[in-house]
Short mmCIF file of C-alpha atoms in Angstrom, two decimals:
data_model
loop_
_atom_site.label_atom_id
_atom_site.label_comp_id
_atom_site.label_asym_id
_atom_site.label_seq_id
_atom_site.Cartn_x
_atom_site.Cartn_y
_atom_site.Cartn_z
CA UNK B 1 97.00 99.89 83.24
CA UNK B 2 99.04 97.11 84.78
CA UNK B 3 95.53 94.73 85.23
CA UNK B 4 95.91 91.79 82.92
CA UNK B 5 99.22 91.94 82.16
CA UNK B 6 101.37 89.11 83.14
CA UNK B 7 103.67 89.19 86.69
CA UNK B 8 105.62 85.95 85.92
CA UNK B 9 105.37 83.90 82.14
CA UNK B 10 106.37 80.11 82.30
CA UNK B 11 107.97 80.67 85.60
CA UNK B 12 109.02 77.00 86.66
CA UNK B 13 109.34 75.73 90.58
CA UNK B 14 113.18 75.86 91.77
CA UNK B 15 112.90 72.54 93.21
CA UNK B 16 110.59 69.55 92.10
CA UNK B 17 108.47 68.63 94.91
CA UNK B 18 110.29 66.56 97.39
CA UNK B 19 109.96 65.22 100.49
CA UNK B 20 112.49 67.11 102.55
CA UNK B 21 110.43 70.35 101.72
CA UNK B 22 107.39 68.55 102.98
CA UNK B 23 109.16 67.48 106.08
CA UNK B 24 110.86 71.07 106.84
CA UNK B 25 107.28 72.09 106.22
CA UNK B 26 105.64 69.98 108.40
CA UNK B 27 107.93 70.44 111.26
CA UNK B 28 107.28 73.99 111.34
CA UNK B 29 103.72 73.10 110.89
CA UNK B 30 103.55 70.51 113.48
CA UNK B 31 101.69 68.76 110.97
CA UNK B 32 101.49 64.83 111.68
CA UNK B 33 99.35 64.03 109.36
CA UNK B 34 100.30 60.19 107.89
CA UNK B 35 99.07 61.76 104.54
CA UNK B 36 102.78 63.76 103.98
CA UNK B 37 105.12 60.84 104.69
CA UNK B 38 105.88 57.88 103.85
CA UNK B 39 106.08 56.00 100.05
CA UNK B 40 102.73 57.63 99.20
CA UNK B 41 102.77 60.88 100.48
CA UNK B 42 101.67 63.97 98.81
CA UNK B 43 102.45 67.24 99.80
CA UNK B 44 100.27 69.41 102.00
CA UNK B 45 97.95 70.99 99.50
CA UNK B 46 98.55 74.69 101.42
CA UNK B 47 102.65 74.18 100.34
CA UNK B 48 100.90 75.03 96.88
CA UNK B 49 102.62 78.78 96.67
CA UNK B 50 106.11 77.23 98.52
CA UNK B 51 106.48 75.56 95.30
CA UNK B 52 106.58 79.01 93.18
CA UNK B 53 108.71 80.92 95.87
CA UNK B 54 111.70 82.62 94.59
CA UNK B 55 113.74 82.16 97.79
CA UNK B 56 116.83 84.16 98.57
CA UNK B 57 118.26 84.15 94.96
CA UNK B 58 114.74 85.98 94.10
CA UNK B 59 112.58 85.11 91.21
CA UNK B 60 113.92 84.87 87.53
CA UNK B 61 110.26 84.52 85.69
CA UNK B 62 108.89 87.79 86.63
CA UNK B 63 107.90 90.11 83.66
CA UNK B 64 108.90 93.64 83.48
CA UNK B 65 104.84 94.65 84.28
CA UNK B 66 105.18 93.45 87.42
CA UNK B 67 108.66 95.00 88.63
CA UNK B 68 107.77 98.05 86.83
CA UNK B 69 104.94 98.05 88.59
CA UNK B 70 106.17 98.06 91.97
CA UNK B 71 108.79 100.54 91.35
CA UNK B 72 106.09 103.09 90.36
CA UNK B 73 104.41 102.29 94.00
CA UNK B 74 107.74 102.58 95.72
CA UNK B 75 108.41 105.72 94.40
CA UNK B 76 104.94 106.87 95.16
CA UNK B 77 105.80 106.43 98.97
CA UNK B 78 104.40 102.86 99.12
CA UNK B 79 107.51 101.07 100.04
CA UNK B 80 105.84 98.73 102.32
CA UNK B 81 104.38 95.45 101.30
CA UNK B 82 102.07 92.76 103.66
CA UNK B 83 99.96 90.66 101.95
CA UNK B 84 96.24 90.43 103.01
CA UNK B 85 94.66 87.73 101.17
CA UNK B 86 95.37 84.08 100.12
CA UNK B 87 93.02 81.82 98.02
CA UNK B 88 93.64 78.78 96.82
CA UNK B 89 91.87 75.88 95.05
CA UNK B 90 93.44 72.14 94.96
CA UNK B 91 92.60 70.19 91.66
CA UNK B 92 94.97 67.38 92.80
CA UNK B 93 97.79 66.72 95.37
CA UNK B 94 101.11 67.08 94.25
CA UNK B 95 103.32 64.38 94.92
CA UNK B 96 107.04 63.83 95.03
CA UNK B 97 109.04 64.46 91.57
CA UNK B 98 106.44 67.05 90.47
CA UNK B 99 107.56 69.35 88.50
CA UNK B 100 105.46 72.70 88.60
CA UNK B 101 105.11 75.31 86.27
CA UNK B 102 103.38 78.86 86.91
CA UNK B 103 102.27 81.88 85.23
CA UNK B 104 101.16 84.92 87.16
CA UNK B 105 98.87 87.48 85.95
CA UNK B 106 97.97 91.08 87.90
CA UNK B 107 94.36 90.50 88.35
CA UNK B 108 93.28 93.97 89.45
CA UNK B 109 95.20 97.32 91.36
CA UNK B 110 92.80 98.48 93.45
CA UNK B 111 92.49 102.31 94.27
CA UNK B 112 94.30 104.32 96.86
CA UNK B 113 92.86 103.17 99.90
CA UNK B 114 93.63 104.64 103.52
CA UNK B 115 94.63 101.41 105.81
CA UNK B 116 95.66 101.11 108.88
CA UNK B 117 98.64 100.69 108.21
CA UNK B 118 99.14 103.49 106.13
CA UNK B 119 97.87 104.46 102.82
CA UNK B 120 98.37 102.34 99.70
CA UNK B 121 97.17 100.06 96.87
CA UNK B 122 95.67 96.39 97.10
CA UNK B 123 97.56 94.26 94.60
CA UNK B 124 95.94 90.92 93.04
CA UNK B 125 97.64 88.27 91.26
CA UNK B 126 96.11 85.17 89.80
CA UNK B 127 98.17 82.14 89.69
CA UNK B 128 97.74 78.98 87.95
CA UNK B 129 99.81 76.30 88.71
CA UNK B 130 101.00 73.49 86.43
CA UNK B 131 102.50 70.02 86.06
CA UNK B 132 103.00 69.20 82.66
CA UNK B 133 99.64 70.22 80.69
CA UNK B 134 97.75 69.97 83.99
CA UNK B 135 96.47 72.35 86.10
CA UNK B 136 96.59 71.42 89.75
CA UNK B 137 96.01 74.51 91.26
CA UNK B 138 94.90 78.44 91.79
CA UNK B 139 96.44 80.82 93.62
CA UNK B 140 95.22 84.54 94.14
CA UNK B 141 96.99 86.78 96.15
CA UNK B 142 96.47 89.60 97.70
CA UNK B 143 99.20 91.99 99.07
CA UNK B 144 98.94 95.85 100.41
CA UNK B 145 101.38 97.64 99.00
CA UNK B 146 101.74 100.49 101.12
CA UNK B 147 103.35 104.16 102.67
CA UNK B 148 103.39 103.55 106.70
CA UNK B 149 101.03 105.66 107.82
CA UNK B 150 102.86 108.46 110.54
CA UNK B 151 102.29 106.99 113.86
CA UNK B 152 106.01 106.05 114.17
CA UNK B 153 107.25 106.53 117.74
CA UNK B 154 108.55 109.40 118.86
CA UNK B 155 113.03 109.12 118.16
CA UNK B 156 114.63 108.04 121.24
CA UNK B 157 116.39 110.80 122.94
CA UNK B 158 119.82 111.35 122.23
CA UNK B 159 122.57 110.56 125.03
CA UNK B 160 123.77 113.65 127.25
CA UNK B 161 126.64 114.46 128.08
CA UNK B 162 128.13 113.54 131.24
CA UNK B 163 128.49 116.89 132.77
CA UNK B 164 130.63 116.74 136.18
CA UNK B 165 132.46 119.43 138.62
CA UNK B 166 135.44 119.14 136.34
CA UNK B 167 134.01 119.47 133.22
CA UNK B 168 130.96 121.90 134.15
CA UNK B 169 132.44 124.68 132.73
CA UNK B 170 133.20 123.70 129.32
CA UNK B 171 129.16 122.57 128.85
CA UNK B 172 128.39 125.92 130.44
CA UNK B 173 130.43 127.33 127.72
CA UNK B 174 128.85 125.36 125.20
CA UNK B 175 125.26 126.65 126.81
CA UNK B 176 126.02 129.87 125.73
CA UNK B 177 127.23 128.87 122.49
CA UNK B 178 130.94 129.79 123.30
CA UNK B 179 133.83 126.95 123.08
CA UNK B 180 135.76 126.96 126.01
CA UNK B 181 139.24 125.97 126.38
CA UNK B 182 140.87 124.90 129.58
CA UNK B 183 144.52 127.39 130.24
CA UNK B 184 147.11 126.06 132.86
CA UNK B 185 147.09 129.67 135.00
CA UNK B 186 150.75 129.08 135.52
CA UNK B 187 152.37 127.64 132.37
CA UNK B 188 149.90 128.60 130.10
CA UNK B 189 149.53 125.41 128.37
CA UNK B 190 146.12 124.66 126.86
CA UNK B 191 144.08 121.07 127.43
CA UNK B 192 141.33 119.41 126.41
CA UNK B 193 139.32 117.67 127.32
CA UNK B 194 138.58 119.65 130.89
CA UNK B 195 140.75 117.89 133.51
CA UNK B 196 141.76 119.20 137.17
CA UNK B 197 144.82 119.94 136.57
CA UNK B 198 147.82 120.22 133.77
CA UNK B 199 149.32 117.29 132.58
CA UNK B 200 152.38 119.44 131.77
CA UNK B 201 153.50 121.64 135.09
CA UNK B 202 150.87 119.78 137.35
CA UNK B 203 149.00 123.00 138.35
CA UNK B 204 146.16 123.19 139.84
CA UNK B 205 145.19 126.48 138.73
CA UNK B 206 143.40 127.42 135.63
CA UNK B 207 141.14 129.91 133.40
CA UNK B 208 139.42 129.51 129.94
CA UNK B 209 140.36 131.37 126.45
CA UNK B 210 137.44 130.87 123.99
CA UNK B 211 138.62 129.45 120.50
CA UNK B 212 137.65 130.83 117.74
CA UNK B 213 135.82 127.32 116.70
CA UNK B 214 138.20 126.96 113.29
CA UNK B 215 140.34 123.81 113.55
CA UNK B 216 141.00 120.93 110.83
CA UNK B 217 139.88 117.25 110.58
CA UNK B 218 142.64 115.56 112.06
CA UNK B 219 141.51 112.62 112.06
CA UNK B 220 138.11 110.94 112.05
CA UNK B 221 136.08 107.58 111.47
CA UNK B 222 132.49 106.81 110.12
CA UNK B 223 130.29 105.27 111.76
CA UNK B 224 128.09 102.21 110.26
CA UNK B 225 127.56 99.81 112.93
CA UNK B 226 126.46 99.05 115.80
CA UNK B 227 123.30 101.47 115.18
CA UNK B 228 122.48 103.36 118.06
CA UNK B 229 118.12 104.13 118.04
CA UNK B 230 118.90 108.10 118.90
CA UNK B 231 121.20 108.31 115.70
CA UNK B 232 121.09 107.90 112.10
CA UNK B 233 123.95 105.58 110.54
CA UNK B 234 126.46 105.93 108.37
CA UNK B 235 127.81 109.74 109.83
CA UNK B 236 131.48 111.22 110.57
CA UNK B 237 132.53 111.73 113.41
CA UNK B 238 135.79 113.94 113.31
CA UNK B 239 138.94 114.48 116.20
CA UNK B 240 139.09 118.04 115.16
CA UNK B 241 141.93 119.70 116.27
CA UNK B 242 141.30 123.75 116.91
CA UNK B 243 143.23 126.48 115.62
CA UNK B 244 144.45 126.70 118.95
CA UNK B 245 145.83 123.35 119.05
CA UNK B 246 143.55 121.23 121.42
CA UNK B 247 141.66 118.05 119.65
CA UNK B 248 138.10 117.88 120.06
CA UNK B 249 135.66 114.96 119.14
CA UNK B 250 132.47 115.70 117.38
CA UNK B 251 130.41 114.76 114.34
CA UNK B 252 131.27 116.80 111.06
CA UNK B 253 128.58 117.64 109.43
CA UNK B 254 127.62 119.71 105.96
CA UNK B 255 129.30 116.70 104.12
CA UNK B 256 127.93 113.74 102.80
CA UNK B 257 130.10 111.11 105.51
CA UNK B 258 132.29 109.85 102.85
CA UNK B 259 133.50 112.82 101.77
CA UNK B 260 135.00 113.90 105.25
CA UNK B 261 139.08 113.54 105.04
CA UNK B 262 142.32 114.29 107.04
CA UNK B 263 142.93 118.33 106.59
CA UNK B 264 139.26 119.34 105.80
CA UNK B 265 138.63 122.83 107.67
CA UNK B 266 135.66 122.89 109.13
CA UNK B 267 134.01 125.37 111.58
CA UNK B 268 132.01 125.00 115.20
CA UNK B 269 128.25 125.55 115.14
CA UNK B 270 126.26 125.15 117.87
CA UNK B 271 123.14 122.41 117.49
CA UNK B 272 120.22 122.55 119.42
CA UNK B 273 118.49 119.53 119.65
CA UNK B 274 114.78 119.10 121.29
CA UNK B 275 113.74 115.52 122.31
CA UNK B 276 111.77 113.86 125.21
CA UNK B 277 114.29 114.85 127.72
CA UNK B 278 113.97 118.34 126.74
CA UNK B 279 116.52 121.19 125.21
CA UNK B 280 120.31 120.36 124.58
CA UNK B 281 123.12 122.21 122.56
CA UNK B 282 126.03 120.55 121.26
CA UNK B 283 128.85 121.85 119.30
CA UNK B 284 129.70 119.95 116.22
CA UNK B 285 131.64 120.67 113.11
CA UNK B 286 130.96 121.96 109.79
CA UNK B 287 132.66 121.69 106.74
CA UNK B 288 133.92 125.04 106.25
CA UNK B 289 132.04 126.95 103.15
CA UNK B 290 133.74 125.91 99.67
CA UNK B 291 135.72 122.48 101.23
CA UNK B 292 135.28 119.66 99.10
CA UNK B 293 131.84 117.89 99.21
CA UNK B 294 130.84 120.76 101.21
CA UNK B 295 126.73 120.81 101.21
CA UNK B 296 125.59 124.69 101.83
CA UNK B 297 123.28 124.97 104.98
CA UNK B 298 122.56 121.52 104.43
CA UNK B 299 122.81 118.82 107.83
CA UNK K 1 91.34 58.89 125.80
CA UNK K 2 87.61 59.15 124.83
CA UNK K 3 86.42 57.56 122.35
CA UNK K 4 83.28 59.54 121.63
CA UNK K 5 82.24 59.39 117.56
CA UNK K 6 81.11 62.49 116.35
CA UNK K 7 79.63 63.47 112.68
CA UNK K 8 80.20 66.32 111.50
CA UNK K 9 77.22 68.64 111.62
CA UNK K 10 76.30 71.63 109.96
CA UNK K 11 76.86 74.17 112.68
CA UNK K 12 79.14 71.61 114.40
CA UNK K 13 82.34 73.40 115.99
CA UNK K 14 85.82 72.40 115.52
CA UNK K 15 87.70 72.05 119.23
CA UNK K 16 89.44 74.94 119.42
CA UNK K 17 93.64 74.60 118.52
CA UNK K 18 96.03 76.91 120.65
CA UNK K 19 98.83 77.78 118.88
CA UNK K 20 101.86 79.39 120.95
CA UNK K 21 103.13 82.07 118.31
CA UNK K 22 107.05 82.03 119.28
CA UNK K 23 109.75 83.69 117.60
CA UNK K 24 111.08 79.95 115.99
CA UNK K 25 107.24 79.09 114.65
CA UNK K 26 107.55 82.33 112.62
CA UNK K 27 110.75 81.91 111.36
CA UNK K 28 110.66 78.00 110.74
CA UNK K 29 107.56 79.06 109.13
CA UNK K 30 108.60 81.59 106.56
CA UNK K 31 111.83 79.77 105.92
CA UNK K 32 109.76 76.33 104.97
CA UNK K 33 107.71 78.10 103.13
CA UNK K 34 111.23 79.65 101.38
CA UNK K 35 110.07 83.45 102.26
CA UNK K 36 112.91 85.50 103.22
CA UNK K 37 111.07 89.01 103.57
CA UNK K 38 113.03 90.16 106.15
CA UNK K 39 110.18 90.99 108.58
CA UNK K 40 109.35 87.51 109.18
CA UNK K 41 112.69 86.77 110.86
CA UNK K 42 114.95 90.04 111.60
CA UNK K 43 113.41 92.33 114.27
CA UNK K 44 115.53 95.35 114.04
CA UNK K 45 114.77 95.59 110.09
CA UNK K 46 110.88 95.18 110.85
CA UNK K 47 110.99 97.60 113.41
CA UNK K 48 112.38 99.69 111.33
CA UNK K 49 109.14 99.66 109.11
CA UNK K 50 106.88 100.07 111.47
CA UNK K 51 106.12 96.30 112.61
CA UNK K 52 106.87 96.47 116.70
CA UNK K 53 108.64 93.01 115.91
CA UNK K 54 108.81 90.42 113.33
CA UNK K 55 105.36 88.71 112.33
CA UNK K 56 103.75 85.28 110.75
CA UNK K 57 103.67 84.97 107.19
CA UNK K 58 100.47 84.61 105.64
CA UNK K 59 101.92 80.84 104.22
CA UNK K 60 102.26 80.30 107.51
CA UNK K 61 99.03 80.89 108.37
CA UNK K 62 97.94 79.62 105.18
CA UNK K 63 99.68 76.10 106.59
CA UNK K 64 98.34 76.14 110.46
CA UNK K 65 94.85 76.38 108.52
CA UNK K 66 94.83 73.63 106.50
CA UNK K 67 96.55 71.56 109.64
CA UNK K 68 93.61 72.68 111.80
CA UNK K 69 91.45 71.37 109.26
CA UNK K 70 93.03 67.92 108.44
CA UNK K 71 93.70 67.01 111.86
CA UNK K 72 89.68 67.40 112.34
CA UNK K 73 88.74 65.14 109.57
CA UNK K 74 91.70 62.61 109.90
CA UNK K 75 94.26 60.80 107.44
CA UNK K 76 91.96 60.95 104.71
CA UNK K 77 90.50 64.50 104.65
CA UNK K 78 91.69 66.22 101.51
CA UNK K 79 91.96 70.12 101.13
CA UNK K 80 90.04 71.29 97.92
CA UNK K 81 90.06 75.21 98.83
CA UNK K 82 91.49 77.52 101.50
CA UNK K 83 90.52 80.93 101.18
CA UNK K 84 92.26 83.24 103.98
CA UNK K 85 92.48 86.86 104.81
CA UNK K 86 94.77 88.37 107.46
CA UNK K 87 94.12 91.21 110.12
CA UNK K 88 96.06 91.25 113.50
CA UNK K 89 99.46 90.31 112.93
CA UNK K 90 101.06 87.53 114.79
CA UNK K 91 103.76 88.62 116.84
CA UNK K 92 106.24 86.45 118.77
CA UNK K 93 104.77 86.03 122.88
CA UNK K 94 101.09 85.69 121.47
CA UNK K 95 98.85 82.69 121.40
CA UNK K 96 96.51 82.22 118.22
CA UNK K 97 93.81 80.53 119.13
CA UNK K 98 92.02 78.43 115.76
CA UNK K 99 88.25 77.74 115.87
CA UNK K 100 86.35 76.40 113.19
CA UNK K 101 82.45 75.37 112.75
CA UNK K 102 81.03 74.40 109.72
CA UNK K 103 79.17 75.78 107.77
CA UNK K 104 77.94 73.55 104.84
CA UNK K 105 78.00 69.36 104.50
CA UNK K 106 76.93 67.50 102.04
CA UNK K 107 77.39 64.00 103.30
CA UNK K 108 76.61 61.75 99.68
CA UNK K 109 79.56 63.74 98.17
CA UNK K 110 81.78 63.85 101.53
CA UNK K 111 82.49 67.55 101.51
CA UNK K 112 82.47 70.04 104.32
CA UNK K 113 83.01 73.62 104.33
CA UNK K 114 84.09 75.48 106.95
CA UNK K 115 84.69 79.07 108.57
CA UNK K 116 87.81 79.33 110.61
CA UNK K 117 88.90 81.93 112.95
CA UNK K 118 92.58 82.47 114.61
CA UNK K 119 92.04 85.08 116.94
CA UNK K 120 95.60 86.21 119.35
CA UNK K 121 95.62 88.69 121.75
CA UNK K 122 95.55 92.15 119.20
CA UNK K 123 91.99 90.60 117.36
CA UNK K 124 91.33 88.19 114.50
CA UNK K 125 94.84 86.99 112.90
CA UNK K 126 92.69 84.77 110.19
CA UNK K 127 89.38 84.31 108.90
CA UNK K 128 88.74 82.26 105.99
CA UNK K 129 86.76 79.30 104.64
CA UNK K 130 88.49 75.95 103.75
CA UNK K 131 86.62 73.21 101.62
CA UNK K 132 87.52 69.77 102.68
CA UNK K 133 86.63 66.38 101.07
CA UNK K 134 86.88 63.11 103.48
CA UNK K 135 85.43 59.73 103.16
CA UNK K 136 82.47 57.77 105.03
CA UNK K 137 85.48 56.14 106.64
CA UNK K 138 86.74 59.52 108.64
CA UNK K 139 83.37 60.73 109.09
CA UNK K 140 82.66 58.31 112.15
CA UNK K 141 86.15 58.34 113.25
CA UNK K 142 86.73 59.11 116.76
CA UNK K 143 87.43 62.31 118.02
CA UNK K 144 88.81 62.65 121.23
CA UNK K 145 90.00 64.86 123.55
CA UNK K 146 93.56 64.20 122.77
CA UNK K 147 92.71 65.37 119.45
CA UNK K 148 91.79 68.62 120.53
CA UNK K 149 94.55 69.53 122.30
#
């Protein structure tokens, strides 16, 4: 339905042709021929589409057709785009102080076709290019506008924890799906993270109590950058502190990340992840049933 | 420096052009030819479509073409038609490696077409046909091995 209809009406080059262009062009080329410098130069004939580019600001002559187009095929899954052909015909070299002119039209959508890359539609546009009245060039293009096909690598594992003789026990806890706190065995005094001994009477000597896993955001930060390949940016990650009163640090989770705030009661569950470097439970926090922005049995 | 004349030849092969495909061709490349897809110079975004890196744009290509083709014929060689289609990508670290031989001449009108090939390391980057014009002048004009290489 889209075939014949124009992609871009009277769209006009953003820059007349000019020799700086040709220069930049023919650097990265590591084109020498005498032909693009000088007085007489033209430009090289195979600039012909760099003329019509949109650059960053992106193109202003493209017709509704053509965006509307597209946005059906994202939406379809075929958010990808390479192009695959390029065919052009030269009726005369453009030359410094051209001005160029160029209407698009959607040649032909080709069927679903399996790639691959991934499955998706060939898209053709037919462009003729102008200066003045004159034609001095074709352009058809051909791009694949497609869904990546599934052979993605496999997600990088994510980090584990650092387990040592001092800390053992709370990640045997957490094995077992119980949340372990640390109890000085002579002043009582609870701490976390696991340490040797209490920062309070200086004991050496110590049990566990198991929290109940309730505790309140107390403070927390999202996390947009750097990206790290085993995670999945922006999330929350929350310094929850317990109903017992020990802070813990763990992602919150059952809320979109910018709804997490300062007070939100949340609850431990136990995750258990599967990756390359096999099994691994972690406790993280979720936004207690009910709390603001809460999503039901939702990650 | 050899100067050996050579006519061009239906049949006749192009010396081959290496092309070293680094990480600045591509992105001098796509930014001369004012495309800022974001696969042609930021890895982390094309790896995060599926591209193992960032990869030549097909003006690119489109340009290296018509340079392989000019440089053959000389000053005077003009570029009537260049008709491309891309397979393996070019990825920074690979070579591309352009061959041409022609494939039709018609000396009276001074016109040459030709089948070109860029192969790298993954398979054929290019294949295509370019049309080229050039005068009596360039058709006897020496080609030597510096021009090859």
């Amino acid at each position: 339905m889209y075939e014949g209809r124009p992609a871009a009406r009277a769209g006009t080059g953003k820059d007349p042709v000019n020799l700086p262009m040709i220069r930049h062009w023919c650097e990265a080329m590591g084109d020498t021929s005498p032909a693009y410098e000088g007085p007489d130069a033209v430009a090289p004939p195979t600039m012909l589409q760099a003329w019509t580019m949109g650059g960053l600001c992106g193109h202003t002559a493209r017709t509704g057709a053509y965006d509307e187009m597209l946005t059906l095929l994202d939406e379809a899954g075929c958010t990808s785009i390479v192009a695959t052909d390029c065919e052009q015909e030269y009726l005369r070299p453009l030359r410094p102080g051209d001005e160029i002119a160029f209407d698009t039209v959607i040649e032909s959508v080709s069927d679903r076709k399996t790639t691959k890359l991934g499955t998706g539609y060939f898209v053709t546009t037919r462009t003729d290019v102008r200066v003045g009245d004159e034609l001095v060039g074709t352009h058809r293009f051909r791009v694949l506008k497609y869904a990546p096909s599934g052979r993605r690598r496999k997600p990088p594992p994510r980090p584990r924890p650092v387990v040592n003789r001092d800390n053992a026990g709370f990640w045997e806890g957490v094995a077992e799906e119980r949340l372990l706190v640390q109890r000085c065995a002579d002043c009582g005094t609870l701490r976390h993270p696991w340490l040797p001994g209490c920062n309070a009477c200086g004991s050496l000597d110590w049990d566990t109590v198991e929290s109940s896993g309730e505790g309140t955001v107390h403070s927390y930060v999202v996390m947009h950058h750097p990206p790290f390949p085993a995670f999945d940016p922006p999330y929350a990650v929350g310094l929850v502190e317990l109903a017992e009163g020990v802070r813990m640090v763990s992602n919150v989770v059952g809320v979109p990340y910018d709804k997490v705030r300062i007070g939100l009661p949340v609850r431990v569950e136990f995750r258990r992840y599967e990756d390359a470097e096999g099994a691994l439970t972690l406790p993280v926090f979720r936004a207690a049933d009910g709390a603001a922005g809460a999503v039901g049995g939702e990650a | 420096m050899g100067t050996e004349t050579t006519r061009p030849a239906v049949g006749g092969a192009l010396p081959p052009l290496e092309i070293p495909i680094t990480r600045t061709l591509i992105v001098a490349g796509a930014i001369a030819s004012r495309d800022y897809q974001d696969v042609h110079h930021d890895a982390e975004l094309a790896r995060r479509k599926g591209s193992p890196d960032i990869f030549m744009n097909i003006l690119t290509t489109n340009g290296l073409v018509g340079r392989y083709i000019t440089d053959h014929f000389g000053p005077t060689a003009v570029l009537r038609k260049v008709a491309i289609r891309l397979g393996a990508p070019n990825y920074p670290g690979d070579t591309m490696v352009l061959t041409g031989r022609i494939e039709e001449l018609d000396g009276a009108a001074g016109t040459a077409t030709v089948r070109v090939v860029g192969e790298n390391s993954i398979g054929n980057h290019v294949t295509g046909t370019v049309t080229v014009t050039f005068t009596e002048a360039t058709v006897t004009v020496t080609l030597t091995d510096e021009e090859a290489s």
